[in-house]
PDB file of C-alpha atoms in Angstrom:
ATOM      1  CA  MET Q  30     -59.192 -43.087  57.211  1.00  0.00           C
ATOM      2  CA  LYS Q  31     -59.586 -41.919  61.016  1.00  0.00           C
ATOM      3  CA  ILE Q  32     -57.327 -40.235  62.526  1.00  0.00           C
ATOM      4  CA  ASN Q  33     -56.608 -40.607  66.171  1.00  0.00           C
ATOM      5  CA  LEU Q  34     -56.057 -37.083  67.286  1.00  0.00           C
ATOM      6  CA  LEU Q  35     -55.121 -37.404  70.897  1.00  0.00           C
ATOM      7  CA  ALA Q  36     -52.207 -39.341  69.364  1.00  0.00           C
ATOM      8  CA  ILE Q  37     -51.032 -36.322  67.446  1.00  0.00           C
ATOM      9  CA  PRO Q  38     -48.725 -34.911  70.414  1.00  0.00           C
ATOM     10  CA  THR Q  39     -47.156 -38.209  71.388  1.00  0.00           C
ATOM     11  CA  ILE Q  40     -45.826 -38.832  67.535  1.00  0.00           C
ATOM     12  CA  LEU Q  41     -44.663 -34.924  67.006  1.00  0.00           C
ATOM     13  CA  SER Q  42     -43.334 -35.304  70.589  1.00  0.00           C
ATOM     14  CA  SER Q  43     -41.673 -38.710  69.343  1.00  0.00           C
ATOM     15  CA  LEU Q  44     -40.481 -37.427  66.550  1.00  0.00           C
ATOM     16  CA  LEU Q  45     -38.760 -34.236  68.105  1.00  0.00           C
ATOM     17  CA  SER Q  46     -36.798 -35.713  70.369  1.00  0.00           C
ATOM     18  CA  ILE Q  47     -35.509 -38.277  67.292  1.00  0.00           C
ATOM     19  CA  SER Q  48     -34.310 -35.625  65.683  1.00  0.00           C
ATOM     20  CA  ALA Q  49     -32.796 -34.193  68.557  1.00  0.00           C
ATOM     21  CA  PHE Q  50     -30.542 -36.950  69.466  1.00  0.00           C
ATOM     22  CA  PRO Q  51     -28.728 -38.195  66.060  1.00  0.00           C
ATOM     23  CA  ALA Q  52     -28.065 -41.916  66.187  1.00  0.00           C
ATOM     24  CA  SER Q  53     -23.996 -42.179  66.779  1.00  0.00           C
ATOM     25  CA  ALA Q  54     -22.381 -44.579  64.333  1.00  0.00           C
ATOM     26  CA  THR Q  55     -18.275 -45.218  63.980  1.00  0.00           C
ATOM     27  CA  GLU Q  56     -16.661 -43.488  60.947  1.00  0.00           C
ATOM     28  CA  ILE Q  57     -13.626 -42.863  59.776  1.00  0.00           C
ATOM     29  CA  ARG Q  58     -11.938 -39.433  59.458  1.00  0.00           C
ATOM     30  CA  CYS Q  59      -8.838 -38.862  57.889  1.00  0.00           C
ATOM     31  CA  GLY Q  60      -7.045 -35.291  58.563  1.00  0.00           C
ATOM     32  CA  TRP Q  61      -4.238 -33.123  60.428  1.00  0.00           C
ATOM     33  CA  LEU Q  62      -4.726 -34.478  64.129  1.00  0.00           C
ATOM     34  CA  HIS Q  63      -2.822 -31.514  66.087  1.00  0.00           C
ATOM     35  CA  ASN Q  64      -1.686 -31.578  69.986  1.00  0.00           C
ATOM     36  CA  PRO Q  65      -0.802 -27.762  69.841  1.00  0.00           C
ATOM     37  CA  THR Q  66      -0.144 -27.678  73.677  1.00  0.00           C
ATOM     38  CA  PRO Q  67      -0.926 -30.378  77.025  1.00  0.00           C
ATOM     39  CA  ALA Q  68      -4.081 -32.074  76.670  1.00  0.00           C
ATOM     40  CA  ASN Q  69      -5.704 -29.793  73.531  1.00  0.00           C
ATOM     41  CA  TRP Q  70      -6.337 -32.213  70.635  1.00  0.00           C
ATOM     42  CA  TYR Q  71      -8.253 -31.497  67.511  1.00  0.00           C
ATOM     43  CA  LEU Q  72      -8.902 -33.489  64.027  1.00  0.00           C
ATOM     44  CA  THR Q  73      -8.963 -30.819  61.294  1.00  0.00           C
ATOM     45  CA  ASP Q  74     -10.655 -32.771  58.075  1.00  0.00           C
ATOM     46  CA  LYS Q  75     -12.740 -31.587  54.833  1.00  0.00           C
ATOM     47  CA  ASP Q  76     -15.622 -30.906  57.392  1.00  0.00           C
ATOM     48  CA  GLY Q  77     -13.768 -28.763  59.851  1.00  0.00           C
ATOM     49  CA  GLN Q  78     -12.308 -29.268  63.155  1.00  0.00           C
ATOM     50  CA  TRP Q  79     -13.541 -31.368  65.691  1.00  0.00           C
ATOM     51  CA  THR Q  80     -12.679 -31.065  69.002  1.00  0.00           C
ATOM     52  CA  ILE Q  81     -11.304 -34.133  70.767  1.00  0.00           C
ATOM     53  CA  GLY Q  82      -9.849 -32.660  74.062  1.00  0.00           C
ATOM     54  CA  VAL Q  83      -9.300 -29.732  75.974  1.00  0.00           C
ATOM     55  CA  GLN Q  84      -7.375 -28.965  78.981  1.00  0.00           C
ATOM     56  CA  GLY Q  85      -9.074 -28.737  82.173  1.00  0.00           C
ATOM     57  CA  GLY Q  86     -12.634 -29.424  79.911  1.00  0.00           C
ATOM     58  CA  TYR Q  87     -14.165 -31.533  77.451  1.00  0.00           C
ATOM     59  CA  GLN Q  88     -11.638 -34.966  76.818  1.00  0.00           C
ATOM     60  CA  ALA Q  89     -13.264 -37.446  74.238  1.00  0.00           C
ATOM     61  CA  SER Q  90     -14.042 -41.623  75.623  1.00  0.00           C
ATOM     62  CA  GLY Q  91     -10.648 -43.405  74.317  1.00  0.00           C
ATOM     63  CA  ILE Q  92      -8.575 -40.321  73.803  1.00  0.00           C
ATOM     64  CA  ASP Q  93      -5.828 -43.000  75.144  1.00  0.00           C
ATOM     65  CA  ASN Q  94      -6.696 -44.384  71.736  1.00  0.00           C
ATOM     66  CA  ILE Q  95      -5.029 -42.128  69.365  1.00  0.00           C
ATOM     67  CA  PRO Q  96      -1.942 -43.126  67.708  1.00  0.00           C
ATOM     68  CA  GLN Q  97       1.096 -43.192  69.146  1.00  0.00           C
ATOM     69  CA  MET Q  98       2.703 -40.474  66.770  1.00  0.00           C
ATOM     70  CA  ASN Q  99       6.112 -41.187  64.624  1.00  0.00           C
ATOM     71  CA  GLU Q 100       8.241 -38.058  64.981  1.00  0.00           C
ATOM     72  CA  LYS Q 101       9.864 -38.654  62.052  1.00  0.00           C
ATOM     73  CA  GLU Q 102       6.319 -38.147  60.582  1.00  0.00           C
ATOM     74  CA  TYR Q 103       5.190 -34.958  62.561  1.00  0.00           C
ATOM     75  CA  VAL Q 104       5.498 -31.431  62.204  1.00  0.00           C
ATOM     76  CA  LYS Q 105       7.006 -29.771  65.615  1.00  0.00           C
ATOM     77  CA  THR Q 106       5.337 -26.747  66.380  1.00  0.00           C
ATOM     78  CA  ASN Q 107       5.900 -25.892  70.342  1.00  0.00           C
ATOM     79  CA  VAL Q 108       8.555 -27.259  72.492  1.00  0.00           C
ATOM     80  CA  GLY Q 109       8.335 -30.820  73.299  1.00  0.00           C
ATOM     81  CA  SER Q 110       6.280 -33.108  71.649  1.00  0.00           C
ATOM     82  CA  TYR Q 111       3.678 -31.065  70.420  1.00  0.00           C
ATOM     83  CA  GLY Q 112       2.621 -29.868  66.983  1.00  0.00           C
ATOM     84  CA  TYR Q 113       0.863 -32.045  63.934  1.00  0.00           C
ATOM     85  CA  GLY Q 114       0.830 -35.048  61.694  1.00  0.00           C
ATOM     86  CA  CYS Q 115      -1.758 -36.921  58.947  1.00  0.00           C
ATOM     87  CA  ALA Q 116      -3.949 -39.506  60.581  1.00  0.00           C
ATOM     88  CA  CYS Q 117      -6.783 -41.320  60.190  1.00  0.00           C
ATOM     89  CA  LEU Q 118      -9.064 -41.927  63.014  1.00  0.00           C
ATOM     90  CA  GLU Q 119     -12.188 -44.477  63.535  1.00  0.00           C
ATOM     91  CA  VAL Q 120     -14.114 -42.248  66.234  1.00  0.00           C
ATOM     92  CA  THR Q 121     -17.919 -41.128  67.040  1.00  0.00           C
ATOM     93  CA  VAL Q 122     -18.776 -37.208  66.455  1.00  0.00           C
ATOM     94  CA  ASP Q 123     -21.720 -34.895  67.537  1.00  0.00           C
ATOM     95  CA  ARG Q 124     -21.926 -33.004  64.440  1.00  0.00           C
ATOM     96  CA  ASN Q 125     -24.021 -30.447  66.509  1.00  0.00           C
ATOM     97  CA  LYS Q 126     -21.153 -29.517  68.938  1.00  0.00           C
ATOM     98  CA  GLN Q 127     -18.467 -30.275  65.792  1.00  0.00           C
ATOM     99  CA  ARG Q 128     -16.483 -32.481  68.520  1.00  0.00           C
ATOM    100  CA  ILE Q 129     -15.401 -36.243  68.437  1.00  0.00           C
ATOM    101  CA  THR Q 130     -17.084 -38.750  71.597  1.00  0.00           C
ATOM    102  CA  LEU Q 131     -14.950 -41.596  71.394  1.00  0.00           C
ATOM    103  CA  ILE Q 132     -12.321 -42.728  69.820  1.00  0.00           C
ATOM    104  CA  ASN Q 133     -12.353 -46.232  68.921  1.00  0.00           C
ATOM    105  CA  GLY Q 134      -8.508 -46.386  67.448  1.00  0.00           C
ATOM    106  CA  GLY Q 135      -6.831 -44.868  64.334  1.00  0.00           C
ATOM    107  CA  GLU Q 136      -3.282 -44.832  62.092  1.00  0.00           C
ATOM    108  CA  GLN Q 137      -0.892 -41.769  60.957  1.00  0.00           C
ATOM    109  CA  LEU Q 138      -0.228 -41.267  57.853  1.00  0.00           C
ATOM    110  CA  PRO Q 139       2.872 -40.667  56.678  1.00  0.00           C
ATOM    111  CA  LEU Q 140       4.580 -37.192  55.833  1.00  0.00           C
ATOM    112  CA  LYS Q 141       5.844 -38.939  52.554  1.00  0.00           C
ATOM    113  CA  ASN Q 142       2.538 -38.874  50.650  1.00  0.00           C
ATOM    114  CA  LEU Q 143       2.800 -35.068  50.638  1.00  0.00           C
ATOM    115  CA  GLN Q 144       6.103 -34.305  49.629  1.00  0.00           C
ATOM    116  CA  GLY Q 145       5.790 -33.017  46.170  1.00  0.00           C
ATOM    117  CA  ARG Q 146       3.069 -30.922  47.392  1.00  0.00           C
ATOM    118  CA  SER Q 147       4.994 -28.855  49.748  1.00  0.00           C
ATOM    119  CA  LYS Q 148       4.562 -25.726  47.499  1.00  0.00           C
ATOM    120  CA  ILE Q 149       1.163 -25.365  48.253  1.00  0.00           C
ATOM    121  CA  THR Q 150      -0.843 -23.402  50.825  1.00  0.00           C
ATOM    122  CA  LYS Q 151      -1.698 -24.481  54.140  1.00  0.00           C
ATOM    123  CA  LYS Q 152      -5.225 -24.631  53.835  1.00  0.00           C
ATOM    124  CA  LEU Q 153      -4.221 -26.632  50.385  1.00  0.00           C
ATOM    125  CA  GLU Q 154      -2.220 -28.856  52.546  1.00  0.00           C
ATOM    126  CA  LEU Q 155      -5.275 -29.611  54.708  1.00  0.00           C
ATOM    127  CA  THR Q 156      -7.253 -31.047  51.896  1.00  0.00           C
ATOM    128  CA  VAL Q 157      -4.149 -32.978  50.917  1.00  0.00           C
ATOM    129  CA  CYS Q 158      -4.107 -34.695  54.142  1.00  0.00           C
ATOM    130  CA  SER Q 159      -8.079 -34.980  54.293  1.00  0.00           C
ATOM    131  CA  GLU Q 160      -8.795 -35.922  51.024  1.00  0.00           C
ATOM    132  CA  ASP Q 161      -9.954 -39.227  49.616  1.00  0.00           C
ATOM    133  CA  PHE Q 162      -6.384 -40.902  49.050  1.00  0.00           C
ATOM    134  CA  SER Q 163      -5.567 -40.641  53.072  1.00  0.00           C
ATOM    135  CA  LEU Q 164      -8.813 -43.022  53.409  1.00  0.00           C
ATOM    136  CA  GLN Q 165      -8.009 -45.042  50.838  1.00  0.00           C
ATOM    137  CA  ILE Q 166      -4.216 -45.670  52.168  1.00  0.00           C
ATOM    138  CA  PHE Q 167      -6.440 -46.627  55.695  1.00  0.00           C
ATOM    139  CA  ARG Q 168      -8.037 -48.563  53.957  1.00  0.00           C
ATOM    140  CA  THR Q 169      -6.156 -50.363  52.108  1.00  0.00           C
ATOM    141  CA  LYS Q 170      -3.756 -51.205  55.179  1.00  0.00           C
ATOM    142  CA  PHE Q 171      -6.341 -52.287  57.148  1.00  0.00           C
ATOM    143  CA  ARG Q 172      -8.224 -53.861  54.387  1.00  0.00           C
ATOM    144  CA  THR Q 173     -11.670 -52.068  55.733  1.00  0.00           C
ATOM    145  CA  THR Q 174     -14.518 -50.829  53.827  1.00  0.00           C
ATOM    146  CA  ASN Q 175     -15.842 -48.086  55.652  1.00  0.00           C
TER     147      ASN Q 175
END
């Protein structure tokens, strides 16, 4: 088999550009949706904290698609409507920057799903919100297979 040595740099360059820009795919992420202060939004799930928006800086496309949070299913942590709740979001992410780049939609999950687990630590509460049962609730409600 004859290899064209002049083609090697082109092939290597193509491979490097492919790995530098991973393909974007929509995925469902479930976890704690935080809005601690104006224009600051984060989703914390089993893979860590994902930046959605930073006041005066980065804002994900489709940020208006964040579900309206029901105050009865939301933990207030600051003056006004700031706090966190459990939610599943349909998103596209940038794994290298650990941020959400596009929000297609989502759904808040009831805190009552966490009742009976109130004596656990905050770290375990994160696990409870983002573990598979949250995704199963979301899938059942919306009949999705993602």
